[in-house]
Tab-separated table of C-alpha atoms in Angstrom:
chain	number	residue	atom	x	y	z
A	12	UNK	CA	7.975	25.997	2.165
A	13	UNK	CA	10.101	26.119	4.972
A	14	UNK	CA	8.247	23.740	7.148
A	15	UNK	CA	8.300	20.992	3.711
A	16	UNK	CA	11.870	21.482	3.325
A	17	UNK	CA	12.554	21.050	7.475
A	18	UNK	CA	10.126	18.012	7.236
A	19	UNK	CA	11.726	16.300	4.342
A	20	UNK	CA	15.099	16.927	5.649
A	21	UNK	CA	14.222	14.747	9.080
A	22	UNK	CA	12.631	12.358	6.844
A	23	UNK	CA	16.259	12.138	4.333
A	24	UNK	CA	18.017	11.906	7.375
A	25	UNK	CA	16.304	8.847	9.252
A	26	UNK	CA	16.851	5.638	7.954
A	27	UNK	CA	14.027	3.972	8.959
A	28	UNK	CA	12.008	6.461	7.940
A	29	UNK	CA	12.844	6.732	4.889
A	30	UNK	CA	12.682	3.322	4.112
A	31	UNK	CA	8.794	3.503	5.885
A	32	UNK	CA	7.977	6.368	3.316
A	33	UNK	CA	9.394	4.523	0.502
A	34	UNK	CA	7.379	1.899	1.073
A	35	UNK	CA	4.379	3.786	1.244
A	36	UNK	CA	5.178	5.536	-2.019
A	37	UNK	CA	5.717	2.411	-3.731
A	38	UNK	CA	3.059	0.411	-2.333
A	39	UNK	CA	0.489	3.054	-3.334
A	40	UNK	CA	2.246	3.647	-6.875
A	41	UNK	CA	2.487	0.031	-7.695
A	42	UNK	CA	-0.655	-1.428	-6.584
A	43	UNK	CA	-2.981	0.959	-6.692
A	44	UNK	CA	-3.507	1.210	-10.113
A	45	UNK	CA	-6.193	-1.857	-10.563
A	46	UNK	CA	-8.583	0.472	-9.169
A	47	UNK	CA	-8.183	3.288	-11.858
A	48	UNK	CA	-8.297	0.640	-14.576
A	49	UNK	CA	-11.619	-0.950	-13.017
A	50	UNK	CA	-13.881	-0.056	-15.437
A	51	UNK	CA	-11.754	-1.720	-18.130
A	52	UNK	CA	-10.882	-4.668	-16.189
A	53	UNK	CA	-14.860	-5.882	-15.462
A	54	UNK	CA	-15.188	-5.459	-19.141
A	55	UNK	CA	-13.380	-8.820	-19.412
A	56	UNK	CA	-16.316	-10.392	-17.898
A	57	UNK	CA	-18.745	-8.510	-19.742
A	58	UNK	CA	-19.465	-6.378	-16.945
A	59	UNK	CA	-20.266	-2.832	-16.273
A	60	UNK	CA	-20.696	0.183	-13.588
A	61	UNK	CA	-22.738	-2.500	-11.644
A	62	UNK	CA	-19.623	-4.853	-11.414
A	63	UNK	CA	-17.308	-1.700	-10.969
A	64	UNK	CA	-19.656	-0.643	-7.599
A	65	UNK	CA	-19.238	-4.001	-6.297
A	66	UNK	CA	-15.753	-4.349	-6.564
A	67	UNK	CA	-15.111	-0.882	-5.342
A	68	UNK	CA	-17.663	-1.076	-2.519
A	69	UNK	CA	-15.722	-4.434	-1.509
A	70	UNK	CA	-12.425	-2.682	-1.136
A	71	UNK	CA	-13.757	0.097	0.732
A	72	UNK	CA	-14.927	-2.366	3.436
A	73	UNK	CA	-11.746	-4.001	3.242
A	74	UNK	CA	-9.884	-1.182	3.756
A	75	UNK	CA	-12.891	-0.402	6.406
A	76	UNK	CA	-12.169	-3.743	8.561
A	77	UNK	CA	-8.405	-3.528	7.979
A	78	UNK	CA	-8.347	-0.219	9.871
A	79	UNK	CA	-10.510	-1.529	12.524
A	80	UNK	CA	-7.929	-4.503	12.787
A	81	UNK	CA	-4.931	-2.254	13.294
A	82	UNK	CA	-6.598	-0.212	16.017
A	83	UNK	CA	-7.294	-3.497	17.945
A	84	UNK	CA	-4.153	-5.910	17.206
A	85	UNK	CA	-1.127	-5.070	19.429
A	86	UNK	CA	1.706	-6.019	16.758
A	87	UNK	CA	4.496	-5.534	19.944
A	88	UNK	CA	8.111	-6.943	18.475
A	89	UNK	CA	6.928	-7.465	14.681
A	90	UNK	CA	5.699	-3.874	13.510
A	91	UNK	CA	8.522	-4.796	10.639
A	92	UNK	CA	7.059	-7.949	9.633
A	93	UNK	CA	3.793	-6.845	10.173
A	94	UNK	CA	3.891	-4.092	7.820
A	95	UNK	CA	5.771	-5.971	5.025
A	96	UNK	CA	3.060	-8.745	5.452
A	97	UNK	CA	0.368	-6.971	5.050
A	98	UNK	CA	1.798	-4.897	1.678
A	99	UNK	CA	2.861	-8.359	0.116
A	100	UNK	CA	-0.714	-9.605	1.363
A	101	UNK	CA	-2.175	-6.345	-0.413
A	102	UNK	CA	0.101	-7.186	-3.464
A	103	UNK	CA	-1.011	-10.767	-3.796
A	104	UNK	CA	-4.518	-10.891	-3.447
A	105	UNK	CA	-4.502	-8.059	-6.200
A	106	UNK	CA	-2.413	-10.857	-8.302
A	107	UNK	CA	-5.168	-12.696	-7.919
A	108	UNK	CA	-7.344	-11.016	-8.220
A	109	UNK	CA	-6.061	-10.053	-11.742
A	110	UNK	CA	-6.213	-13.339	-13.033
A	111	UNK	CA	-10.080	-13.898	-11.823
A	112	UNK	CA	-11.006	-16.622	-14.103
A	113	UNK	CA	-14.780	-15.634	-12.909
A	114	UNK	CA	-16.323	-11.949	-11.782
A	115	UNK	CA	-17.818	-13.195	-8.608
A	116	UNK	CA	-13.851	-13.897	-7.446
A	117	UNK	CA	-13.165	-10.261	-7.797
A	118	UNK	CA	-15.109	-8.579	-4.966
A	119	UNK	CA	-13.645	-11.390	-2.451
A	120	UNK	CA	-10.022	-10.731	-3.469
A	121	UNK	CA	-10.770	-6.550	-3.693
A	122	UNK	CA	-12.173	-7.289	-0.054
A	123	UNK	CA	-8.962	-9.178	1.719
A	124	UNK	CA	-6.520	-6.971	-0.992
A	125	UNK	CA	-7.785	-3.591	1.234
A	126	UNK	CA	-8.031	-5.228	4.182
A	127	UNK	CA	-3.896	-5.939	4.014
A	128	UNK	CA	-3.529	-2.252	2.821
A	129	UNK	CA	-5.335	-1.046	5.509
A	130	UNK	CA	-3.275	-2.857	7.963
A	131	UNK	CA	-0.360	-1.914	6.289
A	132	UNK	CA	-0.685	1.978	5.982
A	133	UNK	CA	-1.855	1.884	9.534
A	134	UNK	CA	1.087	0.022	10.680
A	135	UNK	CA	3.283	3.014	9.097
A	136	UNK	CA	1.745	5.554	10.398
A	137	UNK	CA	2.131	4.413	14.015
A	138	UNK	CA	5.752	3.929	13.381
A	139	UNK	CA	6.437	6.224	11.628
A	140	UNK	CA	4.934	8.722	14.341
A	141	UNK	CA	5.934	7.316	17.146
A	142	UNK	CA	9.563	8.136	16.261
A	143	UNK	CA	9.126	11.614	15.209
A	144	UNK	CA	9.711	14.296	17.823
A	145	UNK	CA	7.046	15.912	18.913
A	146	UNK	CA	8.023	20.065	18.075
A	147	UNK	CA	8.034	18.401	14.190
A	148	UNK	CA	5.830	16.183	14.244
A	149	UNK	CA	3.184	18.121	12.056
A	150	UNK	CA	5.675	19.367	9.843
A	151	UNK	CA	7.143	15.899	8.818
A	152	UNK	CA	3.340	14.345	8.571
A	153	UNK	CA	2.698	17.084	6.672
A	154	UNK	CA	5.728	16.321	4.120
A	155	UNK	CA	4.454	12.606	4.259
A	156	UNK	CA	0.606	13.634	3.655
A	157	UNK	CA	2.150	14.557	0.297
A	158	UNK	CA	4.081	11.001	-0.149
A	159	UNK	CA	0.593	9.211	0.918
A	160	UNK	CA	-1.186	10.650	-1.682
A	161	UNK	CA	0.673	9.583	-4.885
A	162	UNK	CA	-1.650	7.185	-5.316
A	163	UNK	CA	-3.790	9.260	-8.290
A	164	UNK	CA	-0.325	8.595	-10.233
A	165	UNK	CA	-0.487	5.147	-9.998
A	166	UNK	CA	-3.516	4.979	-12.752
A	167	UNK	CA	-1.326	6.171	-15.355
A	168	UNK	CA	1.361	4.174	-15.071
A	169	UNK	CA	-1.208	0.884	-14.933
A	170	UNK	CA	-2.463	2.139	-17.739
A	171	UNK	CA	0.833	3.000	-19.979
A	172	UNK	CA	1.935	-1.024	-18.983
A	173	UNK	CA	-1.749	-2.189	-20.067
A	174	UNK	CA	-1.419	-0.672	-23.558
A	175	UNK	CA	2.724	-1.829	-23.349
A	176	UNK	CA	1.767	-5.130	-22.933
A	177	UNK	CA	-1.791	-5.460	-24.952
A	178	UNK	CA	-3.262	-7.284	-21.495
A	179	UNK	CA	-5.461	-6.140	-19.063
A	180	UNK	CA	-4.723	-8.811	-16.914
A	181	UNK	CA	-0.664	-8.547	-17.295
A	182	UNK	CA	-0.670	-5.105	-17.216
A	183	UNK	CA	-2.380	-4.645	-13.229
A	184	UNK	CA	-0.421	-7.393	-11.959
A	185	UNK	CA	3.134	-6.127	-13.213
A	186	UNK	CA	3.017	-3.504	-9.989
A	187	UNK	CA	2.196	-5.943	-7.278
A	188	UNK	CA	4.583	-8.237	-8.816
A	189	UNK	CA	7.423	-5.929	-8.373
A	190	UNK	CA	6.002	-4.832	-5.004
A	191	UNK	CA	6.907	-8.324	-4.320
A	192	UNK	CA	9.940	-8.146	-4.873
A	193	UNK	CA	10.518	-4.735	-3.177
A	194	UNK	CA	9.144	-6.556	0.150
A	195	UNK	CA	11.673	-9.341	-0.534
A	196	UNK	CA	14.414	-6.832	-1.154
A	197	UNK	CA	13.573	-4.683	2.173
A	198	UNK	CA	12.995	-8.151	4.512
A	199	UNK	CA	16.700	-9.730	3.009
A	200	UNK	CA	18.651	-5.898	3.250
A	201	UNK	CA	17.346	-3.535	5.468
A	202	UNK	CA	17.676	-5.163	9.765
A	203	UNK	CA	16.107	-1.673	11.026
A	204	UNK	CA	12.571	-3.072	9.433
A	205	UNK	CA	12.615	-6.706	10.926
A	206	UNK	CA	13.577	-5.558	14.372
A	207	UNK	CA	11.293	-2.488	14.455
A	208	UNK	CA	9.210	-3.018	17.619
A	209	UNK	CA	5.988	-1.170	18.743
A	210	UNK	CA	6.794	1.387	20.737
């Protein structure tokens, strides 16, 4: 408990990492939730587990190349807009994905949506760790392990604005919507994030 609280703390107390985590937590909360609500989204296009396996084995090898990518682009002066790029990527091809007219559009768009996200959480975890000291360093990954994995929540929320709403559709793309928005917000307000560098 100690080593949570001492990890938090450094997190609360640098700006630009908080503002990394938050974006993590709120790109994982937002947009995540099309992938719990699969199974009722292929239903649209009279689909099944079939059409659930394809979509979810096309964002795992998004999120497969994405990774790759970040290991072998050098993003040197724009880390910032680098990492809010590739969240409002993530956010928009999910948009689109949304509002398939046909199922073979889905896989494409789960494809290229992971394939931002994997750049993305990548891209914040390199600087995010690059400007932790290293006698903490485990301690504040370890408070952030817990911030990366809020995703599971994301689900239920997706699927208390699907039922709000009465629309499949509506209801996933209200979160990357507002993610958006929160990339907008961050890019307009906060200079630390478009002048964060590579280190």
């Amino acid at each position: 408990l100690a080593d949570f609280r001492l990890g938090f703390s450094f997190i609360r107390q640098n700006s630009l990492i908080l503002v990394l985590a938050a974006l993590v937590v709120t790109n994982y909360l937002l947009i995540y939730g099309w992938v719990q609500t699969l199974p009722a989204f292929v239903e649209l296009f009279a689909g099944g587990e079939r059409e659930v396996g394809y979509a979810s084995t096309a964002a795992g090898a998004g999120a497969t190349l994405g990774i790759i990518l970040a290991g072998r682009l050098r993003p040197g002066l724009f880390l910032g807009y680098q990492i809010l790029g590739a969240t409002a990527f993530f956010a928009a091809m999910v948009i689109g994905l949304s509002f398939a007219p046909a199922f073979y559009i889905v896989p494409v768009l789960a494809f290229l949506a992971h394939a931002g996200n994997g750049l993305f959480s990548n891209y914040c975890s390199i600087a995010i760790q690059a400007r932790i000291p290293e006698p903490i360093r485990g301690r504040v990954m370890g408070a952030l392990s817990v911030v990366f994995n809020l995703s599971s929540f994301s689900g239920m929320w997706t699927g208390g604005a699907i039922a709000l709403v009465g629309d499949v559709r509506w209801g996933m793309a209200v979160g990357p919507l507002v993610m958006l928005g929160i990339v907008l917000l961050v890019l307009t307000t906060q200079r630390k994030i478009r002048t964060l560098a590579e280190i």
